[in-house]
Coordinates of C-alpha atoms in Angstrom, one line a residue:
M1 CA 0.0 -0.1 0.1
L2 CA 1.5 3.2 -1.1
L3 CA 1.2 6.5 0.6
S4 CA 2.7 10.0 0.3
L5 CA 3.4 10.8 3.9
P6 CA 5.7 13.1 5.8
A7 CA 9.4 12.2 6.4
L8 CA 8.6 11.6 10.0
H9 CA 6.3 8.7 9.0
L10 CA 9.1 7.1 7.0
Q11 CA 11.5 7.3 10.0
T12 CA 9.1 5.6 12.4
S13 CA 8.1 2.9 9.8
E14 CA 11.3 1.6 8.4
H15 CA 11.3 -1.2 10.7
H16 CA 8.7 -2.9 8.6
P17 CA 10.3 -5.7 6.4
L18 CA 8.4 -4.7 3.4
F19 CA 10.1 -1.3 3.4
Q20 CA 13.4 -2.9 2.6
L21 CA 12.5 -4.8 -0.6
P22 CA 13.6 -3.0 -3.8
H23 CA 12.0 -5.5 -6.0
G24 CA 9.2 -6.7 -3.6
R25 CA 5.8 -5.5 -2.7
L26 CA 5.7 -1.6 -2.7
G27 CA 4.0 -1.1 0.6
P28 CA 2.9 -0.3 3.1
W29 CA 5.3 2.5 3.0
C30 CA 7.3 4.2 0.3
S31 CA 9.3 7.2 -0.5
P32 CA 7.6 10.6 0.3
S33 CA 8.4 12.1 -3.0
G34 CA -21.6 -14.4 -18.3
S35 CA -24.4 -13.5 -15.8
P36 CA -25.6 -16.3 -13.7
A37 CA -29.2 -17.2 -13.2
P38 CA -31.1 -15.1 -10.7
L39 CA -31.7 -16.3 -7.2
S40 CA -34.8 -18.4 -6.6
C41 CA -35.4 -16.6 -3.4
E42 CA -34.6 -13.3 -1.7
T43 CA -31.5 -13.6 0.2
G44 CA -31.7 -13.0 4.0
C45 CA -30.1 -10.2 5.8
G46 CA -32.7 -10.5 8.4
E47 CA -32.3 -11.8 11.9
G48 CA -31.3 -15.4 12.1
S49 CA -31.6 -16.1 8.5
W50 CA -28.2 -17.9 7.8
I51 CA -27.4 -21.4 9.2
L52 CA -24.0 -23.2 9.3
V53 CA -23.8 -26.0 6.8
C54 CA -20.4 -27.2 7.7
R55 CA -17.0 -26.1 9.0
L56 CA -14.1 -27.5 7.0
L57 CA -10.5 -27.6 8.2
V58 CA -7.9 -27.1 5.5
P59 CA -5.9 -30.4 5.4
T60 CA -2.4 -30.1 6.8
Q61 CA 0.7 -32.2 6.4
V62 CA -0.4 -34.2 9.4
S63 CA -1.9 -37.7 8.8
L64 CA -5.7 -37.2 9.2
L65 CA -6.3 -40.9 9.7
S66 CA -4.7 -41.0 13.0
M67 CA -7.4 -38.6 14.3
E68 CA -10.4 -40.8 13.5
E69 CA -10.9 -44.4 12.6
D70 CA -12.6 -45.7 9.5
I71 CA -13.0 -42.3 7.8
D72 CA -12.9 -41.5 4.1
T73 CA -10.0 -39.1 3.8
R74 CA -12.0 -37.2 1.1
K75 CA -14.6 -36.3 3.7
I76 CA -12.9 -33.9 6.0
N77 CA -15.5 -32.0 7.9
N78 CA -16.6 -31.4 11.6
S79 CA -15.2 -34.7 12.9
F80 CA -11.6 -33.3 12.4
L81 CA -12.1 -30.1 14.3
R82 CA -11.4 -31.2 17.8
D83 CA -7.8 -30.2 18.0
H84 CA -6.2 -27.0 16.4
S85 CA -2.8 -27.4 17.9
Y86 CA -1.2 -28.8 14.8
A87 CA -2.3 -25.8 12.6
T88 CA 0.7 -23.6 11.5
E89 CA 1.3 -20.5 9.6
A90 CA 1.2 -22.4 6.3
D91 CA -2.3 -23.5 6.9
I92 CA -3.8 -20.1 6.9
I93 CA -6.2 -19.6 4.1
S94 CA -5.2 -16.8 1.7
T95 CA -7.9 -17.0 -1.0
V96 CA -11.4 -18.6 -1.6
E97 CA -13.2 -19.0 -4.9
F98 CA -16.3 -20.9 -6.2
N99 CA -16.2 -22.2 -9.7
H100 CA -18.8 -21.0 -12.2
T101 CA -21.4 -23.6 -11.2
G102 CA -20.8 -23.5 -7.5
E103 CA -20.2 -27.2 -7.3
L104 CA -16.6 -26.8 -6.5
L105 CA -14.9 -24.5 -4.1
A106 CA -11.2 -23.8 -4.1
T107 CA -8.9 -22.5 -1.3
G108 CA -5.4 -21.6 -1.4
D109 CA -3.2 -21.2 1.6
K110 CA 0.1 -19.7 2.7
G111 CA 1.8 -23.1 2.3
G112 CA 1.3 -23.0 -1.4
R113 CA -1.5 -25.6 -1.4
V114 CA -4.8 -25.6 -3.3
V115 CA -7.6 -27.5 -1.6
I116 CA -10.8 -28.2 -3.7
F117 CA -14.0 -29.0 -2.1
Q118 CA -17.0 -30.6 -3.9
R119 CA -20.6 -30.2 -3.0
E120 CA -22.4 -33.2 -1.6
Q121 CA -25.0 -34.6 -4.1
E122 CA -28.5 -34.6 -2.8
S123 CA -30.1 -37.8 -1.9
K124 CA -33.7 -38.8 -0.8
N125 CA -32.6 -40.0 2.5
Q126 CA -30.3 -36.9 3.3
V127 CA -31.8 -33.8 1.7
H128 CA -30.3 -31.6 4.3
R129 CA -26.8 -32.6 3.2
R130 CA -27.2 -30.8 -0.1
G131 CA -24.9 -27.9 0.6
E132 CA -22.2 -29.6 2.5
Y133 CA -18.8 -29.6 0.8
N134 CA -16.1 -32.3 1.1
V135 CA -12.5 -32.5 0.1
Y136 CA -12.2 -33.3 -3.6
S137 CA -8.5 -32.8 -4.3
T138 CA -5.5 -31.4 -2.6
F139 CA -2.2 -30.6 -4.4
Q140 CA 0.9 -28.4 -3.9
S141 CA 0.5 -25.5 -6.3
H142 CA 3.7 -23.4 -5.6
E143 CA 7.0 -24.0 -3.8
P144 CA 9.1 -21.4 -2.0
E145 CA 11.8 -20.0 -4.3
F146 CA 14.9 -17.7 -4.0
D147 CA 15.9 -15.1 -6.7
Y148 CA 19.7 -15.1 -6.4
L149 CA 20.1 -12.2 -8.8
K150 CA 18.0 -9.9 -6.6
S151 CA 18.5 -11.7 -3.3
L152 CA 14.7 -12.0 -2.9
E153 CA 12.9 -14.8 -1.3
I154 CA 9.7 -15.7 -3.2
E155 CA 7.1 -17.1 -0.9
E156 CA 4.8 -20.0 -1.9
K157 CA 1.6 -18.4 -0.6
I158 CA -1.3 -18.5 -3.0
N159 CA -2.4 -14.9 -3.6
K160 CA -5.3 -15.6 -5.9
I161 CA -7.4 -18.4 -7.5
R162 CA -9.5 -18.1 -10.6
W163 CA -11.6 -20.7 -12.3
L164 CA -12.1 -21.1 -16.0
P165 CA -15.5 -22.1 -17.3
Q166 CA -15.9 -25.9 -17.7
Q167 CA -15.7 -27.1 -21.3
N168 CA -15.4 -30.7 -20.8
A169 CA -15.1 -33.3 -18.0
A170 CA -12.1 -31.7 -16.6
Y171 CA -11.8 -28.5 -14.5
F172 CA -9.2 -25.8 -15.0
L173 CA -8.1 -23.0 -12.6
L174 CA -5.3 -20.4 -12.4
S175 CA -3.4 -19.9 -9.2
T176 CA -0.7 -17.4 -8.4
N177 CA 1.9 -16.6 -5.9
D178 CA 3.9 -13.4 -5.8
K179 CA 5.7 -14.1 -9.1
T180 CA 4.3 -17.0 -11.1
V181 CA 0.9 -18.0 -12.4
K182 CA 0.1 -21.6 -13.1
L183 CA -2.8 -23.1 -15.1
W184 CA -4.0 -26.5 -13.5
K185 CA -6.1 -29.2 -14.8
V186 CA -8.1 -31.2 -12.4
S187 CA -9.6 -34.4 -13.8
E188 CA -11.0 -37.7 -12.6
R189 CA -9.8 -41.1 -13.5
D190 CA -11.9 -44.3 -12.7
K191 CA -10.3 -46.7 -15.3
R192 CA -7.0 -48.0 -16.0
P193 CA -5.7 -49.6 -19.3
E194 CA -4.4 -53.2 -19.1
G195 CA -3.0 -55.6 -21.7
Y196 CA -0.2 -53.7 -23.2
N197 CA 1.9 -55.4 -25.8
L198 CA 5.4 -53.9 -25.1
K199 CA 5.0 -53.6 -21.3
D200 CA 4.2 -56.3 -18.7
E201 CA 1.7 -55.7 -15.9
E202 CA 4.3 -54.0 -13.6
G203 CA 5.0 -51.5 -16.4
R204 CA 8.5 -52.8 -17.3
L205 CA 9.5 -53.1 -21.0
R206 CA 9.3 -56.6 -22.4
D207 CA 11.8 -58.3 -24.6
P208 CA 10.5 -57.9 -28.2
A209 CA 11.7 -61.5 -28.9
T210 CA 9.2 -62.9 -26.4
I211 CA 6.3 -61.1 -27.9
T212 CA 4.5 -63.7 -30.1
T213 CA 0.9 -62.4 -29.9
L214 CA -0.9 -59.1 -30.4
R215 CA -3.2 -58.1 -27.6
V216 CA -5.8 -55.3 -27.5
P217 CA -5.5 -53.1 -24.5
V218 CA -8.7 -52.9 -22.4
L219 CA -9.9 -50.4 -19.7
R220 CA -10.6 -51.9 -16.2
P221 CA -12.5 -50.2 -13.5
M222 CA -10.5 -48.7 -10.6
D223 CA -11.0 -46.6 -7.5
L224 CA -11.7 -43.0 -8.4
M225 CA -8.6 -40.9 -8.6
V226 CA -8.6 -37.1 -8.8
E227 CA -5.5 -35.9 -10.6
A228 CA -4.3 -32.2 -10.7
T229 CA -1.6 -31.6 -13.3
P230 CA 0.0 -28.2 -14.3
R231 CA -0.7 -27.5 -17.9
R232 CA 0.9 -24.0 -18.2
V233 CA 3.4 -22.1 -16.1
F234 CA 3.5 -18.2 -16.7
A235 CA 6.6 -16.8 -15.1
N236 CA 9.3 -14.2 -15.3
A237 CA 6.9 -11.3 -16.2
H238 CA 6.5 -9.4 -12.9
T239 CA 9.3 -7.5 -11.1
Y240 CA 6.8 -6.8 -8.2
H241 CA 4.4 -8.9 -6.4
I242 CA 1.2 -10.1 -8.2
N243 CA -1.9 -9.1 -6.4
S244 CA -4.7 -9.8 -9.0
I245 CA -5.4 -12.3 -11.8
S246 CA -8.6 -12.0 -13.8
V247 CA -9.9 -14.3 -16.6
N248 CA -11.2 -12.4 -19.7
S249 CA -14.7 -13.0 -21.0
D250 CA -13.3 -14.2 -24.3
Y251 CA -11.8 -17.1 -22.2
E252 CA -8.5 -16.9 -24.4
T253 CA -6.7 -14.4 -22.3
Y254 CA -6.3 -13.3 -18.8
M255 CA -4.4 -10.5 -17.0
S256 CA -2.1 -10.5 -14.0
A257 CA -1.4 -7.2 -12.0
D258 CA 1.3 -6.2 -9.7
D259 CA 2.0 -3.1 -7.8
L260 CA 3.0 -1.1 -11.0
R261 CA 2.1 -3.1 -14.0
I262 CA -0.7 -5.1 -15.5
N263 CA 0.2 -7.8 -18.1
L264 CA -2.1 -9.5 -20.7
W265 CA -1.5 -13.2 -21.4
N266 CA -2.8 -15.7 -23.9
F267 CA -3.6 -19.1 -22.3
E268 CA -1.6 -20.8 -25.0
I269 CA 1.6 -18.6 -24.9
T270 CA 3.7 -18.9 -21.7
N271 CA 6.9 -17.0 -22.8
Q272 CA 5.4 -13.8 -23.8
S273 CA 2.9 -11.3 -22.3
F274 CA 1.8 -7.8 -23.3
N275 CA 2.1 -4.9 -20.9
I276 CA -1.2 -3.1 -20.9
V277 CA -0.6 -0.8 -17.9
D278 CA 2.7 0.7 -16.6
I279 CA 2.6 3.3 -13.9
K280 CA 6.2 3.1 -12.8
P281 CA 7.8 6.5 -12.9
A282 CA 11.3 7.2 -14.4
N283 CA 12.3 8.2 -10.9
M284 CA 11.1 5.9 -8.2
E285 CA 11.4 8.7 -5.6
E286 CA 8.4 10.3 -7.5
L287 CA 6.1 7.3 -6.9
T288 CA 2.8 8.3 -5.2
E289 CA 0.5 5.3 -5.7
V290 CA 0.4 1.6 -6.6
I291 CA -2.0 -0.7 -8.1
T292 CA -4.0 -2.7 -5.6
A293 CA -6.5 -4.7 -7.6
A294 CA -7.6 -5.3 -11.2
E295 CA -10.5 -7.2 -12.9
F296 CA -11.9 -7.7 -16.5
H297 CA -15.5 -6.6 -17.3
P298 CA -17.7 -9.8 -17.1
H299 CA -19.0 -9.3 -20.6
H300 CA -16.8 -6.9 -22.6
C301 CA -13.5 -8.4 -23.4
N302 CA -11.9 -5.0 -24.1
T303 CA -12.7 -3.4 -20.7
F304 CA -11.1 -3.7 -17.5
V305 CA -10.8 -1.8 -14.2
Y306 CA -7.9 -1.3 -11.6
S307 CA -7.9 0.4 -8.3
S308 CA -5.0 2.3 -6.6
S309 CA -3.8 3.0 -3.1
K310 CA -5.0 6.6 -3.5
G311 CA -8.6 5.4 -3.5
T312 CA -9.1 5.9 -7.2
I313 CA -10.6 3.5 -9.8
R314 CA -9.6 3.7 -13.5
L315 CA -11.6 2.0 -16.3
C316 CA -9.6 1.2 -19.4
D317 CA -10.5 0.2 -22.9
M318 CA -7.9 -1.8 -24.8
R319 CA -9.4 -0.7 -28.1
A320 CA -8.1 2.9 -27.5
S321 CA -4.4 2.0 -27.4
A322 CA -2.1 -0.9 -26.8
L323 CA -0.8 0.7 -23.6
C324 CA -3.8 1.8 -21.4
D325 CA -1.9 4.3 -19.3
R326 CA -4.6 6.8 -20.3
H327 CA -7.9 5.7 -18.6
T328 CA -11.4 6.0 -20.3
K329 CA -13.0 6.8 -17.0
F330 CA -11.8 7.9 -13.6
F331 CA -13.8 7.2 -10.5
E332 CA -13.0 9.2 -7.4
E333 CA -14.9 10.6 -4.4
P334 CA -13.8 14.1 -3.2
E335 CA -12.6 14.0 0.3
D336 CA -14.3 16.0 3.0
P337 CA -11.7 18.4 4.4
S338 CA -13.2 18.4 7.8
N339 CA -12.7 14.7 8.1
R340 CA -9.1 14.7 6.9
S341 CA -6.5 13.2 9.4
F342 CA -3.0 11.6 9.5
F343 CA -4.6 8.3 8.5
S344 CA -6.8 9.6 5.7
E345 CA -4.6 8.4 2.8
I346 CA -4.1 4.9 4.5
I347 CA -7.8 4.2 5.1
S348 CA -8.8 5.4 1.6
S349 CA -6.6 2.9 -0.2
I350 CA -8.8 0.4 -2.1
S351 CA -8.0 -3.3 -1.3
D352 CA -10.5 -4.9 -3.7
V353 CA -12.6 -4.1 -6.7
K354 CA -15.2 -6.2 -8.3
F355 CA -17.6 -5.8 -11.3
S356 CA -21.2 -6.7 -10.7
H357 CA -22.5 -9.8 -12.5
S358 CA -24.5 -7.5 -14.8
G359 CA -21.4 -5.4 -15.6
R360 CA -23.2 -2.2 -14.8
Y361 CA -21.7 -1.5 -11.3
I362 CA -18.2 -1.6 -9.6
M363 CA -17.8 -2.4 -6.0
T364 CA -14.7 -1.3 -4.0
R365 CA -13.6 -1.9 -0.5
D366 CA -11.3 0.4 1.5
Y367 CA -10.5 0.0 5.1
L368 CA -13.7 1.3 6.6
T369 CA -16.3 1.2 3.8
V370 CA -17.7 -0.6 0.8
K371 CA -18.7 1.6 -2.0
V372 CA -20.9 0.9 -5.2
W373 CA -20.2 2.9 -8.3
D374 CA -22.2 3.3 -11.3
L375 CA -20.2 3.1 -14.6
N376 CA -22.0 6.0 -15.9
M377 CA -21.2 8.3 -12.9
E378 CA -17.6 9.0 -12.0
N379 CA -17.8 11.8 -9.5
R380 CA -19.1 9.8 -6.5
P381 CA -20.4 6.4 -5.6
I382 CA -24.2 5.8 -5.6
E383 CA -23.9 3.7 -2.4
T384 CA -21.6 3.8 0.6
Y385 CA -21.8 1.2 3.5
Q386 CA -20.0 1.6 6.7
V387 CA -18.3 -1.8 7.6
H388 CA -16.9 -1.0 11.0
D389 CA -17.1 2.7 11.5
Y390 CA -16.6 2.1 15.3
L391 CA -12.9 1.6 14.6
R392 CA -12.4 5.2 13.5
S393 CA -11.4 6.1 17.0
K394 CA -9.0 3.2 17.1
L395 CA -6.9 4.1 14.0
C396 CA -3.9 5.0 16.0
S397 CA -3.6 1.6 17.8
L398 CA -4.6 -0.1 14.5
Y399 CA -1.6 1.7 12.8
E400 CA 0.8 0.7 15.5
N401 CA -0.1 -3.1 15.2
D402 CA -0.2 -2.9 11.4
C403 CA -3.9 -4.0 11.2
I404 CA -4.7 -0.8 9.3
F405 CA -2.9 -2.2 6.4
D406 CA -5.0 -5.4 6.2
K407 CA -6.6 -5.9 2.8
F408 CA -10.2 -7.0 3.1
E409 CA -12.1 -8.4 0.0
C410 CA -15.7 -8.0 -1.0
V411 CA -18.2 -10.0 -3.0
W412 CA -21.5 -9.8 -4.7
N413 CA -24.3 -12.4 -4.4
G414 CA -25.6 -13.9 -7.7
S415 CA -28.2 -11.3 -8.3
D416 CA -26.1 -8.2 -7.3
S417 CA -28.5 -7.4 -4.7
V418 CA -26.5 -8.1 -1.6
I419 CA -22.9 -7.5 -0.8
M420 CA -20.6 -9.1 1.7
T421 CA -17.3 -8.2 3.3
G422 CA -15.3 -9.2 6.3
S423 CA -14.2 -7.5 9.5
Y424 CA -12.3 -8.3 12.8
N425 CA -13.2 -10.7 15.6
N426 CA -14.2 -13.1 12.8
F427 CA -17.2 -10.9 12.0
F428 CA -18.5 -10.5 8.4
R429 CA -21.0 -8.1 7.1
M430 CA -23.9 -8.3 4.7
F431 CA -25.6 -5.3 3.1
D432 CA -29.0 -5.7 1.2
R433 CA -29.0 -3.0 -1.5
N434 CA -32.8 -3.1 -1.9
T435 CA -33.9 -3.0 1.7
K436 CA -30.8 -1.1 3.0
R437 CA -30.7 -3.5 5.9
D438 CA -27.5 -4.9 7.1
V439 CA -26.3 -7.6 9.5
T440 CA -23.2 -8.6 11.3
L441 CA -22.6 -12.3 11.6
E442 CA -19.7 -14.2 13.3
A443 CA -17.8 -17.3 12.1
S444 CA -16.5 -18.8 15.2
R445 CA -15.6 -22.2 16.6
E446 CA -18.0 -21.8 19.5
N447 CA -21.1 -21.8 17.4
S448 CA -19.8 -24.3 14.8
K449 CA -22.4 -26.8 15.3
P450 CA -23.9 -28.0 11.9
R451 CA -27.3 -26.5 11.1
A452 CA -26.9 -23.9 13.8
I453 CA -28.6 -20.7 13.1
L454 CA -26.4 -17.6 13.2
K455 CA -27.3 -14.9 15.6
P456 CA -26.7 -11.3 14.6
R457 CA -23.8 -9.6 16.5
K458 CA -23.7 -6.0 17.6
V459 CA -20.7 -3.9 18.7
C460 CA -21.1 -1.5 21.5
V461 CA -19.0 1.7 21.2
G462 CA -19.6 3.2 24.6
G463 CA -22.0 3.5 27.5
K464 CA -24.0 0.6 28.8
R465 CA -23.6 -2.6 26.9
R466 CA -26.5 -5.1 26.4
K467 CA -26.2 -8.8 27.1
D468 CA -26.0 -9.7 23.4
E469 CA -23.4 -6.9 22.5
I470 CA -19.7 -6.9 22.4
S471 CA -17.6 -3.9 23.4
V472 CA -15.3 -2.5 20.8
D473 CA -12.5 -2.7 23.3
S474 CA -13.0 -6.5 23.5
L475 CA -12.7 -7.2 19.7
D476 CA -9.9 -9.6 18.7
F477 CA -8.0 -8.0 15.9
S478 CA -5.9 -11.2 15.3
K479 CA -9.1 -12.8 14.1
K480 CA -10.0 -11.3 10.8
I481 CA -12.2 -12.3 7.9
L482 CA -10.2 -11.2 4.9
H483 CA -11.4 -13.7 2.2
T484 CA -15.1 -14.6 1.4
A485 CA -16.9 -16.1 -1.6
W486 CA -20.6 -16.3 -2.6
H487 CA -22.1 -19.2 -4.6
P488 CA -22.9 -17.8 -8.2
S489 CA -26.5 -18.8 -8.2
E490 CA -27.5 -19.8 -4.6
N491 CA -27.5 -18.3 -1.3
I492 CA -24.4 -20.2 -0.1
I493 CA -21.4 -18.4 1.3
A494 CA -17.9 -19.4 2.2
V495 CA -15.9 -17.5 4.8
A496 CA -12.2 -18.2 5.5
A497 CA -11.2 -17.6 9.2
T498 CA -7.5 -18.5 9.8
N499 CA -7.3 -22.2 8.8
N500 CA -11.0 -22.8 8.9
L501 CA -13.5 -22.5 6.1
Y502 CA -17.0 -21.9 7.2
I503 CA -19.9 -22.5 4.8
F504 CA -23.3 -21.0 5.5
Q505 CA -26.5 -21.0 3.6
D506 CA -29.8 -19.2 3.8
K507 CA -32.2 -21.1 5.9
V508 CA -35.1 -20.8 3.5
N509 CA -33.1 -22.8 0.8

């Protein structure tokens, strides 16, 4: 996150490790100089309208069979949630993404692993299980690396996952760490070939002199095996850390964005990309902002949007020029001078930007608010939602513990009528755009009983506190909901809290 702050700010902030990386992430400090089907029911922001379907624990390197006897290893759910002592930093979930049908849900973690969950098929005897997700496949996507030329350590953490629309029996997804994007193919195999002519049953080559008959290989049934294979590796194109990837609506190209540049890739070409945005100044001391997020328009393959650490959004059209340094539209809300403070530039930085499914609106998330912009109105947002305005008085302490630099994401529901984003204390917020109602819910281990109805939570700022309220001074800032996802056509949401993945659904479903 880039800010233009006084020299005193830099002197007190140089202890931060990110400040030392010349080729790493530029922040938090720098130098001073196809639309899914509509929902079948109204989504609930009302009281007690969401229930916990299941709580999933991202698999670790520990053997899960030692924790429960006679259990299918693909079904990792509540029975494995008794002990959290084996969870490590590598198990923390760093991204969550539904595929286009919602049948699969992928998570990436700081250990470079991708875990894919599959939705339980509905049965006559267990109708209520239709919504539970069980482990489908787990694979190591990225490994830690070291750039010896730049003396830079490259983490294996998965920054983003993006699914491609399914064209055949296999699934494809993009995953990225700070430097490298990979295209993965996930496929099922339940048959194996037998009866080779040149190989024996053990796979060893046979002596051609011993082959006297010609056999026709046949396929034999076998236990279902889910395989994940890397089909493309897109590397060596980013000097700074990748923060966003987005698949274009033509499904032939995608873009990857880092702090200063956005590159356009073709899925079939791994050794070349086109630089479509470059905001790096000739003199790095003149740098005043960085790119924080980028996304393609859901329907128009020539249009994309990216946000900056200055709280601005730029809409670009690739038909205008090969290098989109000149934007087509510029979205910025003028700041109220009466509300300006030392932290104004920090909290105005946009951490996430998302097009609505219709393509008409843009949603942005900064530290305190979620804003909805109409593409036809650039001077101010049409809607502003306060996520945790009670933290405005806590900005000084949040700055000291670096929480003020947390990057929260935001998501739309399938019909663009409700938006969701995260907060602290494992709280997440929902805002109904039609009724203007909002609700605060909590994803916690205490109320993780399946089918349990979530009770709305309220934060008390001062004065007398009611029994069901929590004081703002009691919030746990180490528990934060940064990553969430919404099913593309149903009221099912996924919320990542540390190494736990909570899946909720509207109780009327």
